[in-house]
mmCIF file of C-alpha atoms in Angstrom:
data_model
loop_
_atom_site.group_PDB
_atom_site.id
_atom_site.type_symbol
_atom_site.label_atom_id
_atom_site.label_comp_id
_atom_site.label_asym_id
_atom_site.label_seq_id
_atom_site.Cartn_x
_atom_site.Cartn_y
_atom_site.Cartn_z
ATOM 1 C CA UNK A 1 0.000 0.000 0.000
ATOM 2 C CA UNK A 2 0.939 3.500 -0.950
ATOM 3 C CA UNK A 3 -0.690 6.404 1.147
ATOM 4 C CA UNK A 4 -3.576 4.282 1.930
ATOM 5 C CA UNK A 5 -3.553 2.953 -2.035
ATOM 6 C CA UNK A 6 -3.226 -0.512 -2.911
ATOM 7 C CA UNK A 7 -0.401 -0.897 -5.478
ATOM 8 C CA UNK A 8 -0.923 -3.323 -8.490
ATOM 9 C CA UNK A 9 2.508 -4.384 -10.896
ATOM 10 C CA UNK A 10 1.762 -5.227 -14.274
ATOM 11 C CA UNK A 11 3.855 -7.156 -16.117
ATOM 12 C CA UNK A 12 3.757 -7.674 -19.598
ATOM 13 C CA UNK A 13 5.091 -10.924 -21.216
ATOM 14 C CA UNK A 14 3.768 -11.400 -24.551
ATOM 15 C CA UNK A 15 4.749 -14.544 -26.764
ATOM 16 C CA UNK A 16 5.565 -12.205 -30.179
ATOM 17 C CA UNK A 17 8.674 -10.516 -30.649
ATOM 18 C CA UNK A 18 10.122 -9.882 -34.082
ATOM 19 C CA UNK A 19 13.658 -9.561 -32.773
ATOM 20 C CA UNK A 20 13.913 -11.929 -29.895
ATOM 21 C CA UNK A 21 10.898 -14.768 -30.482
ATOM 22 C CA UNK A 22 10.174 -16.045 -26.846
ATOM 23 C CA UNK A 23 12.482 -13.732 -24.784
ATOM 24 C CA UNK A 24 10.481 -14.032 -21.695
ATOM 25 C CA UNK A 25 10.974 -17.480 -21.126
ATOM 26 C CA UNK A 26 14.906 -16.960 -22.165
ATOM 27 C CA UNK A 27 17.390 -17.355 -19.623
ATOM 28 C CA UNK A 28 19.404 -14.579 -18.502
ATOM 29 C CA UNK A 29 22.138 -14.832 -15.994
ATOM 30 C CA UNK A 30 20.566 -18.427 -15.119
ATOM 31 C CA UNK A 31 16.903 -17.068 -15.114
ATOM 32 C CA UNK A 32 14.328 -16.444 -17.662
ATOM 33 C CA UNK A 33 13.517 -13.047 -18.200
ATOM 34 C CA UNK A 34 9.944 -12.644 -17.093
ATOM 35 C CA UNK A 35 10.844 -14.099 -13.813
ATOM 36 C CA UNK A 36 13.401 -11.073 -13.036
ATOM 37 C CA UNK A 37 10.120 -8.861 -13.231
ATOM 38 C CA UNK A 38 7.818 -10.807 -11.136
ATOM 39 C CA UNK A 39 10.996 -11.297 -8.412
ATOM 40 C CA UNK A 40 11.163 -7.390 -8.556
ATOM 41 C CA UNK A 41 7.872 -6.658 -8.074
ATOM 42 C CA UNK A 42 7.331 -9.783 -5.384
ATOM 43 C CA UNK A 43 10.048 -7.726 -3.611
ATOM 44 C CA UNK A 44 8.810 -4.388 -3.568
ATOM 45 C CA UNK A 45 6.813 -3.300 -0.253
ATOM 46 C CA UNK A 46 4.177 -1.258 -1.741
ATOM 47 C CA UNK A 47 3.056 -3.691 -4.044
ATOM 48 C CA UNK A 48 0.186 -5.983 -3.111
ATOM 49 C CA UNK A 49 -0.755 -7.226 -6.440
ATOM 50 C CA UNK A 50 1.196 -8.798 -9.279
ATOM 51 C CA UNK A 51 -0.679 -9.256 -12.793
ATOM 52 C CA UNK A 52 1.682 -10.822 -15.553
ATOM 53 C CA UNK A 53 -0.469 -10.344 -18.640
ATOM 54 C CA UNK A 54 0.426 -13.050 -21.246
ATOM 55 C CA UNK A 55 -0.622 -14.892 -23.988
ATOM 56 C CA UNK A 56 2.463 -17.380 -23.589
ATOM 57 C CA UNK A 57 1.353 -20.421 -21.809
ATOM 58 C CA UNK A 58 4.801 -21.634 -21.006
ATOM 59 C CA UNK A 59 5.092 -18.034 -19.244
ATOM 60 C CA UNK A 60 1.331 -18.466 -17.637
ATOM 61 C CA UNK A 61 2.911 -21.850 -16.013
ATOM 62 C CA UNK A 62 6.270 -20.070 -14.947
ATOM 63 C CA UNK A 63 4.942 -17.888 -13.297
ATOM 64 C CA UNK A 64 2.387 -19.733 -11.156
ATOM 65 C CA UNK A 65 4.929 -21.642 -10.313
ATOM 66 C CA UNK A 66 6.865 -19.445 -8.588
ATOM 67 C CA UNK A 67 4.102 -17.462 -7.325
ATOM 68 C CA UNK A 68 2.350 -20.300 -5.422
ATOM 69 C CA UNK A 69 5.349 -21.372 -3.632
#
């Protein structure tokens, strides 16, 4: 909550990209990109909802991994 405001992080993670097709789900440093994000926002105080909009479902399934845990 910010001044009495919940807080909600989007993150966007669609499957399309002309230059790098399925970057989300590409590891960097170890970790696949969208999962930086989500870690980011899971780690910020002021944030009491995360909301990973995707049309990936190898992203969808990432990500509710590692948010039900």
């Amino acid at each position: 909550m910010l001044e009495n405001k919940k807080v909600i992080a989007v993150i966007p993670a669609r499957a399309g990209s002309k230059r790098c097709p399925r970057k989300n789900v590409l590891p960097y440093k170890r970790k696949p990109l969208v999962l930086w994000a989500v870690e980011v926002a899971q780690d910020c105080r002021v944030v009491d909802k995360i909301v990973v909009s995707t049309d990936d479902p190898e992203v969808k399934e990432m990500v509710n991994r590692v948010t039900k845990a």
